Amino acid sequence: MAVDYAVIVVYLLGMLAMGWWGMRRAKSKSEFLVAGRRLGPWMYSGTMAAIVLGGASTIGGVGLGYQYGLSGAWMVFTIGLGLLALSVFFSARIARLKVYTVSEMLDLRYGGRAGVISGVVMWAYTLMLAVTSTIAYATIFDVLFDVNRTVAIILGGTIVVAYSTLGGMWSITITDMVQFVVKTIGVLLLLLPIAVVKAGGFSEMKAKLPIEYFDPLGIGGETIFTYVLIYTFGMLIGQDIWQRVFTARSDRTARWGGTVAGTYCLVYAVAGAVIGTAAKVMYPTLPSADAAFATIVKDELPVGVRGLVLAAALAAVMSTSSGALIACATVANNDIWSRLRGVVARDGGKERDEVKGNRTFILIMGVAVIVIAIALNNVVEALTVAYNLLVGGLLVPILGGLLWRRGTAPGALAAVAVGGVAVIGLMAGYGILANEPVYYGLLASLAVYVVVSLATKPTDAAVLTAWRERLAGRGTEEAAAPDPVGV
């Protein structure tokens, strides 16, 4: 394993070097949080694909393929569909707003009264997303170095926190581009064909597995619908995704770059399911479906290639973890702490160092994520809670604000509160992994949003005018400048 270890160590050192490079570049709040809004189409596409395709999409996607066959692609496939929908229908308008968080968008649309509550919900989502991504280090480092779970989480988490804290979004952007290339080579160009060949080809796979493994809908219609509801809609409203949209150099970059990234996700989904199906042929009695990825990599790949593919899995986890971490810190600082501080204290006119403040919050949130990840055992339940809160509490007021002029601030606040409380209560009643909480929570949020909006005074005309100006790309203080890095 010496060669494989060397590949991994070089990769990890490279991530830290990118953090150092990003620190030298991130001199302003815009540079630190959204890479100066300067990313061109190729860099934007790569980083967007990197953040949405994390450990769940790679290790979990292969595991679903092992368990269900080709229909195991649906989870990652719905992520790709969500990214395509965001890019085609909403990303141009989002990019033109020139904000930093989803809550800032809600404030603009509804007149400045939705920020803190929506910020708390979004913070909880991004925190749990970062935690679940960090837990995935335990699986990978266990295969690599045979270390215990706690050490693995601390090792992987510390590297991500280090480069994220140093350079903010610039560090994360550059590392994500590297991670995108490593994932493409490791999973699509190496592991996929090798797994199929080792399994004897598609004809042998069909001969050895039940026909259900090749049924596109074999995983079940209700499961597919739930994936669409949680992941496709989740892609439309998550702070971690929106914060990448904010990095686009133009609305055209956001639209077309995101479309390319979404298409890439669809290919990645099918590849993961095929790899998992091949693993089922080679290892029909694994104790856990999620062990399929690590097993096939460890036993079937040659030296050097094995290290690169494991680096690809590590890249997948790191890209999602770092994106969720900076999103969590951005929301905590800009949507919660800054607003509360504005109520209870004043800075006396003294200008704060916003880069330093955001860097401090990334460090604090990073330490919290590592501690929670060590204490938490059930990753699936944590991720389900995060997405249920996000979709049940925020989907309706966000999409309502973008699509329905009659939506009001009281309606938005009621939708966030009722949807969030309903989801939590229903999870307590039906169980965290049940489908009903997000179904009924979303319906309750929609009903309350419509009823309360129609029963209250329409949003002030001046607020709507300012909102339309921002959607059109006018009335913003920042301008996206061309940049030689934003290719």
mmCIF file of C-alpha atoms in Angstrom, residues 9 33 55 90 182 186-187 191 244 250 294 304 340 369 400 409 413-414 436 458 482:
data_model
loop_
_atom_site.group_PDB
_atom_site.id
_atom_site.type_symbol
_atom_site.label_atom_id
_atom_site.label_comp_id
_atom_site.label_asym_id
_atom_site.label_seq_id
_atom_site.Cartn_x
_atom_site.Cartn_y
_atom_site.Cartn_z
ATOM 1 C CA VAL A 9 -0.575 12.051 1.195
ATOM 2 C CA LEU A 33 -17.421 34.158 0.730
ATOM 3 C CA GLY A 55 -19.650 10.887 -0.068
ATOM 4 C CA PHE A 90 -33.696 30.079 -11.306
ATOM 5 C CA VAL A 182 -9.740 13.363 -9.402
ATOM 6 C CA GLY A 186 -10.916 7.821 -10.392
ATOM 7 C CA VAL A 187 -14.608 6.887 -10.610
ATOM 8 C CA LEU A 191 -13.255 2.266 -11.397
ATOM 9 C CA ARG A 244 -21.936 28.488 -5.434
ATOM 10 C CA SER A 250 -22.596 36.280 -14.970
ATOM 11 C CA ALA A 294 -14.349 0.137 -0.348
ATOM 12 C CA GLY A 304 -1.438 3.240 -7.569
ATOM 13 C CA LEU A 340 -28.659 39.659 16.814
ATOM 14 C CA VAL A 369 -18.877 19.889 13.202
ATOM 15 C CA GLY A 400 -43.173 31.415 -3.527
ATOM 16 C CA ALA A 409 -43.818 38.433 4.790
ATOM 17 C CA LEU A 413 -42.854 33.508 8.318
ATOM 18 C CA ALA A 414 -45.937 31.370 8.965
ATOM 19 C CA GLU A 436 -44.867 11.204 5.785
ATOM 20 C CA PRO A 458 -49.854 42.814 -0.024
ATOM 21 C CA PRO A 482 -13.426 39.631 -15.260
#
